Coordinates of C-alpha atoms and ligand atoms in Angstrom, one line a residue:
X29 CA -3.0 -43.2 -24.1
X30 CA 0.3 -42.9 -22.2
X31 CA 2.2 -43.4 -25.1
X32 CA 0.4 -41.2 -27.4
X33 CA 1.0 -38.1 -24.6
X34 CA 4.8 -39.3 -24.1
X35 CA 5.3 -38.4 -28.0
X36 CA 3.6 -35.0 -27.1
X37 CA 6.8 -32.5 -27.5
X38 CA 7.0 -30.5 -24.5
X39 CA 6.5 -26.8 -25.4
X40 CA 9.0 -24.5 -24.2
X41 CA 6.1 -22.2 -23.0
X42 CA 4.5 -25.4 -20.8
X43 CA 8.5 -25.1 -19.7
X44 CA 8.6 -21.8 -18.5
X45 CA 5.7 -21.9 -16.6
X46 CA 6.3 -25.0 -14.5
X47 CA 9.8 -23.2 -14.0
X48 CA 7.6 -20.5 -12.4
X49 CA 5.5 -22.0 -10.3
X50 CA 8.1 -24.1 -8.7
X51 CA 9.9 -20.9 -8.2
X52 CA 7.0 -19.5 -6.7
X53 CA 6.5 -22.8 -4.5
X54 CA 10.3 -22.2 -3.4
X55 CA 9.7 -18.7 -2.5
X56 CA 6.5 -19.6 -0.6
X57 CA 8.8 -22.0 1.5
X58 CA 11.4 -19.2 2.2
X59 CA 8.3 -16.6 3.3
X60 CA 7.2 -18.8 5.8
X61 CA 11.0 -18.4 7.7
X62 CA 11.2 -15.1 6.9
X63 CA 9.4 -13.5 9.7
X64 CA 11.7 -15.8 12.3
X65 CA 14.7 -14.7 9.9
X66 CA 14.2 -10.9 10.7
X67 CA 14.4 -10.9 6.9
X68 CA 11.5 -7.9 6.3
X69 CA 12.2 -3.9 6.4
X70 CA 9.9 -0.6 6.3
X71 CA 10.5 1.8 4.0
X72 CA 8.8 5.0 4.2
X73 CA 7.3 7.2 1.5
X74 CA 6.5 10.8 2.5
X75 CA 3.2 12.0 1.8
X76 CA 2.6 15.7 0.9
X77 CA 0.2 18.4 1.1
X78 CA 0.2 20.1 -1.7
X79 CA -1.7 23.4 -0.7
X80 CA 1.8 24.3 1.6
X81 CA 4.1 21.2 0.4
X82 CA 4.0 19.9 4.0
X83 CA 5.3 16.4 4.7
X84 CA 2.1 15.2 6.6
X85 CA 1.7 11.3 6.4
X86 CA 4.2 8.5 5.4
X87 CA 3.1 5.5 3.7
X88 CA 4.8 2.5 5.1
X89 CA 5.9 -0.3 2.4
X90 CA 6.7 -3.6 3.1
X91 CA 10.2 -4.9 2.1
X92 CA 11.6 -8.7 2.1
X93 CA 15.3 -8.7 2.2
X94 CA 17.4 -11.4 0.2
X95 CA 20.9 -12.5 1.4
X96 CA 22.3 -11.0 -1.6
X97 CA 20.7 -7.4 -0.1
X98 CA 18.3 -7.1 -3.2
X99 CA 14.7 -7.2 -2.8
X100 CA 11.4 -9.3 -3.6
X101 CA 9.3 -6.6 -4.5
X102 CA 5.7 -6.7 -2.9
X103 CA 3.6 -6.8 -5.4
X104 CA 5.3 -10.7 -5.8
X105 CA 5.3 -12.3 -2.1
X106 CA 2.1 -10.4 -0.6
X107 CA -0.2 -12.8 -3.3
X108 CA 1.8 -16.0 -1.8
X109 CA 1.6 -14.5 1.5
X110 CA -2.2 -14.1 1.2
X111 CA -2.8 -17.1 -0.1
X112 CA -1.1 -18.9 2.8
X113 CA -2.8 -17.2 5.5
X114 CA 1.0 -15.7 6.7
X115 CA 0.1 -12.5 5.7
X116 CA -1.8 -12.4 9.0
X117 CA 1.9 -12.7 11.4
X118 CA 3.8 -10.7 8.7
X119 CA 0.5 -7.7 8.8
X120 CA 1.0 -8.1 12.5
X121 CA 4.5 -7.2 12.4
X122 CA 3.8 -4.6 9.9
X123 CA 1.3 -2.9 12.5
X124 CA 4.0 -3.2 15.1
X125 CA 6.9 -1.9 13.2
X126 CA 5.1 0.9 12.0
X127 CA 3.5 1.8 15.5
X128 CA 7.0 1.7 16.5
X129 CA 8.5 3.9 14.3
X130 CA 5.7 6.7 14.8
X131 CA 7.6 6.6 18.2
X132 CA 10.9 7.4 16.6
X133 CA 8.9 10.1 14.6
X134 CA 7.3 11.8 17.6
X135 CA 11.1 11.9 19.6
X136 CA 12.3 13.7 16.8
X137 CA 9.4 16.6 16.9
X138 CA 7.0 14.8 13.8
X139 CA 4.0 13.3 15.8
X140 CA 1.7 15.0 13.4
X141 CA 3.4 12.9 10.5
X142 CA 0.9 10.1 10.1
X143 CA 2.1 6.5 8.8
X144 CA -0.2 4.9 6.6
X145 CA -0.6 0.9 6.6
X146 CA -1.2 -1.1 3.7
X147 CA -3.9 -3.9 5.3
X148 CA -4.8 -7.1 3.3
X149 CA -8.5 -8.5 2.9
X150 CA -7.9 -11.2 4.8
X151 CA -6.5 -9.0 8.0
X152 CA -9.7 -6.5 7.7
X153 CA -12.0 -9.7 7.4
X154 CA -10.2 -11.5 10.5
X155 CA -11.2 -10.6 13.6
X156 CA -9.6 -8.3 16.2
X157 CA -7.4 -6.3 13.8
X158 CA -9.2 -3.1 15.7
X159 CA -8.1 -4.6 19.0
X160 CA -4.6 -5.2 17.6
X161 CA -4.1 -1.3 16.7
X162 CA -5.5 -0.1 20.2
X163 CA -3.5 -2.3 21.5
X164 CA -0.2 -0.6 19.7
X165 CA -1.8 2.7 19.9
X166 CA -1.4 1.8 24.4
X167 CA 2.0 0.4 23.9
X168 CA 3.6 3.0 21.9
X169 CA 1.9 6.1 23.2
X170 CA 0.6 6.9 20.0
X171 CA -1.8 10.1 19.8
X172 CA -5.5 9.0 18.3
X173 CA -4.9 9.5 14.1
X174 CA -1.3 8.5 14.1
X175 CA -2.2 5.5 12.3
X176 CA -4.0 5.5 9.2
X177 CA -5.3 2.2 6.9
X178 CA -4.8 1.7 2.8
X179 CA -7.3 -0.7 1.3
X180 CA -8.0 -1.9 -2.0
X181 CA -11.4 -1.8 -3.9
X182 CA -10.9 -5.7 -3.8
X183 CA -11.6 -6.5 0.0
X184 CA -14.8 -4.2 -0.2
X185 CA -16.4 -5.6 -2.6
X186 CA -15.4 -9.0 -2.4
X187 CA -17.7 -8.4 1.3
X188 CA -19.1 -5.8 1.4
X189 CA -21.2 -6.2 5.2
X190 CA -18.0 -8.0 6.8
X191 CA -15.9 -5.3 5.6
X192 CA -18.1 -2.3 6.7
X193 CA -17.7 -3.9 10.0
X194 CA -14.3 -3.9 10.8
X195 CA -14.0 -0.4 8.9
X196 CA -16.4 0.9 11.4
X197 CA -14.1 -0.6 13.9
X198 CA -10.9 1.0 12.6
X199 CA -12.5 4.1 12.5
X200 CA -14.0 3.8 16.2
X201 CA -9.9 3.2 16.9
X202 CA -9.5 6.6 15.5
X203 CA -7.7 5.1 12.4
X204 CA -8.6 7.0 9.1
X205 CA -8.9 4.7 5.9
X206 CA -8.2 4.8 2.3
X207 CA -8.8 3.7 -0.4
X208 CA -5.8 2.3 -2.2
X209 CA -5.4 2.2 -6.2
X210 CA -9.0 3.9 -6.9
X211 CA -10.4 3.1 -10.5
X212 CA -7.9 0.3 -11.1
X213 CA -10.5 -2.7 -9.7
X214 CA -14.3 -2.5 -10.2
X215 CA -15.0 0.5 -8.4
X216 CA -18.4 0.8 -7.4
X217 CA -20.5 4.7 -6.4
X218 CA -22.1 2.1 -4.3
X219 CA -19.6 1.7 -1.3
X220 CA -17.9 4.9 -1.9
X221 CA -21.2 5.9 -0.7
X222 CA -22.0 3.9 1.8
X223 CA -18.5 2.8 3.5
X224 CA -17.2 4.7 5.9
X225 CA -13.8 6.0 4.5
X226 CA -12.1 9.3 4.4
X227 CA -9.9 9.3 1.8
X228 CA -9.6 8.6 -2.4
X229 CA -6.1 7.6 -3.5
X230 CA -5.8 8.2 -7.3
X231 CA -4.0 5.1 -9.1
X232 CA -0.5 6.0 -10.2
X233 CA -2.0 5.0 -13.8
X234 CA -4.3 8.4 -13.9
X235 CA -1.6 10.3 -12.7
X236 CA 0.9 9.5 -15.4
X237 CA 1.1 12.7 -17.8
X238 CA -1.6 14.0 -16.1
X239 CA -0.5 17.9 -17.7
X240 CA -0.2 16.5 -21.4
X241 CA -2.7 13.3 -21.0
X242 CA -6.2 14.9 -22.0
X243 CA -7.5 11.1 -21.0
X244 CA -5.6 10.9 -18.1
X245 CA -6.6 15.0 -17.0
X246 CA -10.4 13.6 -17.9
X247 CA -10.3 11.0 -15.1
X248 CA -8.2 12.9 -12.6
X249 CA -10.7 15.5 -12.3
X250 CA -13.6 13.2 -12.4
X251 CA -12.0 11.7 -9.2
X252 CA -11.6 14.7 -7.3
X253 CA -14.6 16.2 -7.8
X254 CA -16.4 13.4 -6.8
X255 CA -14.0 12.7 -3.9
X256 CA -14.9 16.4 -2.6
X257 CA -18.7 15.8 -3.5
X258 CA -18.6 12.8 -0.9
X259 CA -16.5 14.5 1.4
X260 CA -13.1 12.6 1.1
X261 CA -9.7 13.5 1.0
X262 CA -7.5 12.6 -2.3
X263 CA -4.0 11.3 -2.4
X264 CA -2.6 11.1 -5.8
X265 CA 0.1 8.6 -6.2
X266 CA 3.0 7.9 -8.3
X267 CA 3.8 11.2 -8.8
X268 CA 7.3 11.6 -10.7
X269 CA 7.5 15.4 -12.6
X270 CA 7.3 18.9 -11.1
X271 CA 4.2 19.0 -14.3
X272 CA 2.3 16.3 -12.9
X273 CA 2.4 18.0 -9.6
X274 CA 1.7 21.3 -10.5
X275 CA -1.2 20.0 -12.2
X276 CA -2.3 18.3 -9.3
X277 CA -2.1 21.7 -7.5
X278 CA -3.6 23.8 -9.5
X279 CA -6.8 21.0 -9.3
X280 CA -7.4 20.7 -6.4
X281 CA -6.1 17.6 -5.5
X282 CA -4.6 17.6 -2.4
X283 CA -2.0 15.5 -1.3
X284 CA 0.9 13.6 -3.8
X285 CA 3.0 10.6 -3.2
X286 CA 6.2 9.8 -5.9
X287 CA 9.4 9.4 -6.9
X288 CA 8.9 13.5 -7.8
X289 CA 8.5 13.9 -4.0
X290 CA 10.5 11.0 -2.1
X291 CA 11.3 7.5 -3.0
X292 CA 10.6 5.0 0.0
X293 CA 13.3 5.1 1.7
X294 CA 14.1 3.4 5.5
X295 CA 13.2 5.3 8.5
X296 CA 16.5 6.7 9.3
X297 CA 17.2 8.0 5.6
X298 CA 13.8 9.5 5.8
X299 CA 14.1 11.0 9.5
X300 CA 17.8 12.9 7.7
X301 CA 15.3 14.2 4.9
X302 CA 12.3 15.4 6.6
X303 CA 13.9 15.4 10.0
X304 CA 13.3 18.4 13.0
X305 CA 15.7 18.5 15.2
X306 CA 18.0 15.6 17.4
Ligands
C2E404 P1 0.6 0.6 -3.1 O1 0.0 0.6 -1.7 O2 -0.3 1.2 -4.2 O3 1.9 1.4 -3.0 C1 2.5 2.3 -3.9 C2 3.5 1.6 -4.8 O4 3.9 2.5 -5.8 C3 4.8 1.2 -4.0 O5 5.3 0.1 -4.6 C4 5.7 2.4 -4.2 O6 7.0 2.1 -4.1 C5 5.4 2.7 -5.7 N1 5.6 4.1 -6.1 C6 5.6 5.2 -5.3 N2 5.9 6.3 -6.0 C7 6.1 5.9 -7.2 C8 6.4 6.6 -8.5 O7 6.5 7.8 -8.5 N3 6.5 5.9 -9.6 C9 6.3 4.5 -9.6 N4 6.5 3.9 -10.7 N5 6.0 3.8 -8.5 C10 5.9 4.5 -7.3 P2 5.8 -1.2 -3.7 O8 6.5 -0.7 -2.5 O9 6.5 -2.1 -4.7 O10 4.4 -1.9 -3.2 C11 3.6 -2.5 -4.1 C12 2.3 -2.8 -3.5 O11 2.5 -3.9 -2.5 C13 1.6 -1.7 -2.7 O12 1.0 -0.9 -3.6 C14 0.7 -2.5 -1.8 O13 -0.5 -2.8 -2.4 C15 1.5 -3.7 -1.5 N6 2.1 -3.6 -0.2 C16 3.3 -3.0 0.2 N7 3.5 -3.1 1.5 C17 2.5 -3.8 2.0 C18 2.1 -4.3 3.3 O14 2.8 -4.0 4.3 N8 1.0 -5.1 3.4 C19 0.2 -5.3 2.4 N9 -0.9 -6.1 2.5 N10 0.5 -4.9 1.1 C20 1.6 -4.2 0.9
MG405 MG1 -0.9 1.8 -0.5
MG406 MG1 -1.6 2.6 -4.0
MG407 MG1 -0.5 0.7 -6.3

């Protein structure tokens, strides 16, 4: 049998993924070092209301920093970091650093700016996350709302009863929560009826053309009127043209994340852009 599997030719696709994986192994070694390393960032994306374009809630993004000063994007280390329970320290360090900075917010006259948090399943599902905010909310002075919680359809429905726990928690904290990516996952009427959550964010997907898209349009207004039916909030996201937003506007949607509006930027670039005085 040996034999017969030695004269097997290797196919360059069989190649290419076992390239992958042990470049994902390798990256999963260099996560683990990169909290030590002081090797992760917040950027900030500012958040708008669009009935008087106020900036009124940042949405903090996680960065990791190579020594060559690019960036692993998210979307590839958060799966690595979730599936080797780091995301827990790193989260933690998110919480902090973005507790923090609503310090450096408030000094410079923007208390009211909210910073919203993007939380993993395995942080809302592991006890004392609640505790670790009003723990931040002491240290840094923060005013009750200053914090606010961006989950995925995922963690909801992968438990539903453990999850409505620790969203009632949150929300006892005085954090408000969203849901992140609406109507990419298996969104369910169910738990947007029964969860306690205060606000819909529209997938960057439905927003895309939204003005020319008669699919796209079709959706977007489902969302928000059923988002003001159940008496949420609705962030649309990836917003990149003054047509999508004016769209957005003119129904009723109202608030809009995007390139349109602000790319993320670190707190200091954003501070110069939305920035009150000192
Ligand atoms: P998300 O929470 O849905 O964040 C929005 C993503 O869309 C961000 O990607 C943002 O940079 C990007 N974006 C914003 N405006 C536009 C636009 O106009 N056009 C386009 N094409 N993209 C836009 P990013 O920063 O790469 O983050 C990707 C995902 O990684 C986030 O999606 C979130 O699910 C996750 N993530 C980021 N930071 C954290 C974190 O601290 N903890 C956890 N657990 N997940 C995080
Ligand atoms: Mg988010
Ligand atoms: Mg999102
Ligand atoms: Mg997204």
């Amino acid at each position: 049998l040996q034999a017969w599997q030695d004269q097997v030719p290797t196919l360059p696709y069989d190649r290419a993924m076992a390239a992958q994986a042990a470049e994902r192994m390798a990256l999963a070694r260099r996560l683990r070092e990169a909290l030590d390393k002081r090797e992760f960032e917040l950027h900030f994306q500012p958040i708008h209301r669009l009935s008087d374009d106020r900036v009124v809630a940042v949405e903090a993004l996680l960065r990791w920093r190579q020594h060559d000063g690019g960036y692993v994007p998210p979307d590839v280390f958060v799966p690595l970091a979730e599936a080797s329970g780091l995301i827990l320290p790193i989260g933690q360090w998110v919480l902090e650093e973005a507790a923090r900075s609503h310090g450096r917010l408030a000094g410079r006259g923007l208390d009211h700016v909210a910073i919203a948090v993007n939380v993993s399943a395995v942080q809302l599902l592991t006890e004392g996350l609640s505790e670790a905010i009003v723990g931040l909310q002491r240290k840094y002075g923060l005013p009750a709302g200053a914090l606010h919680v961006e989950l995925t359809e995922s963690v909801v429905l992968r438990r539903p009863q453990a999850a409505r726990v620790g969203m009632l928690q949150l929300r006892a904290a005085g954090v408000r929560i969203s849901i992140d990516d609406f109507g990419t996952g298996f969104s369910s009427m169910a738990y947007l009826r029964d969860l306690p959550l205060d606000c819909l964010k529209i997938d960057r997907s439905f927003v895309r053309q939204v003005h020319a898209d008669e699919r796209n349009a079709s959706i977007c207004r489902a969302l928000i009127a059923l988002a003001r039916g159940l008496g949420l909030g609705t962030i649309a996201e990836g917003v990149e043209s003054a047509e999508e937003l004016e769209w957005l506007r003119r129904n009723g949607c109202e608030q809009a994340q995007g390139y349109h509006l602000g790319r993320p930027v670190p707190l200091e670039r954003l501070l110069d852009s939305i920035g009150g005085p000192g």
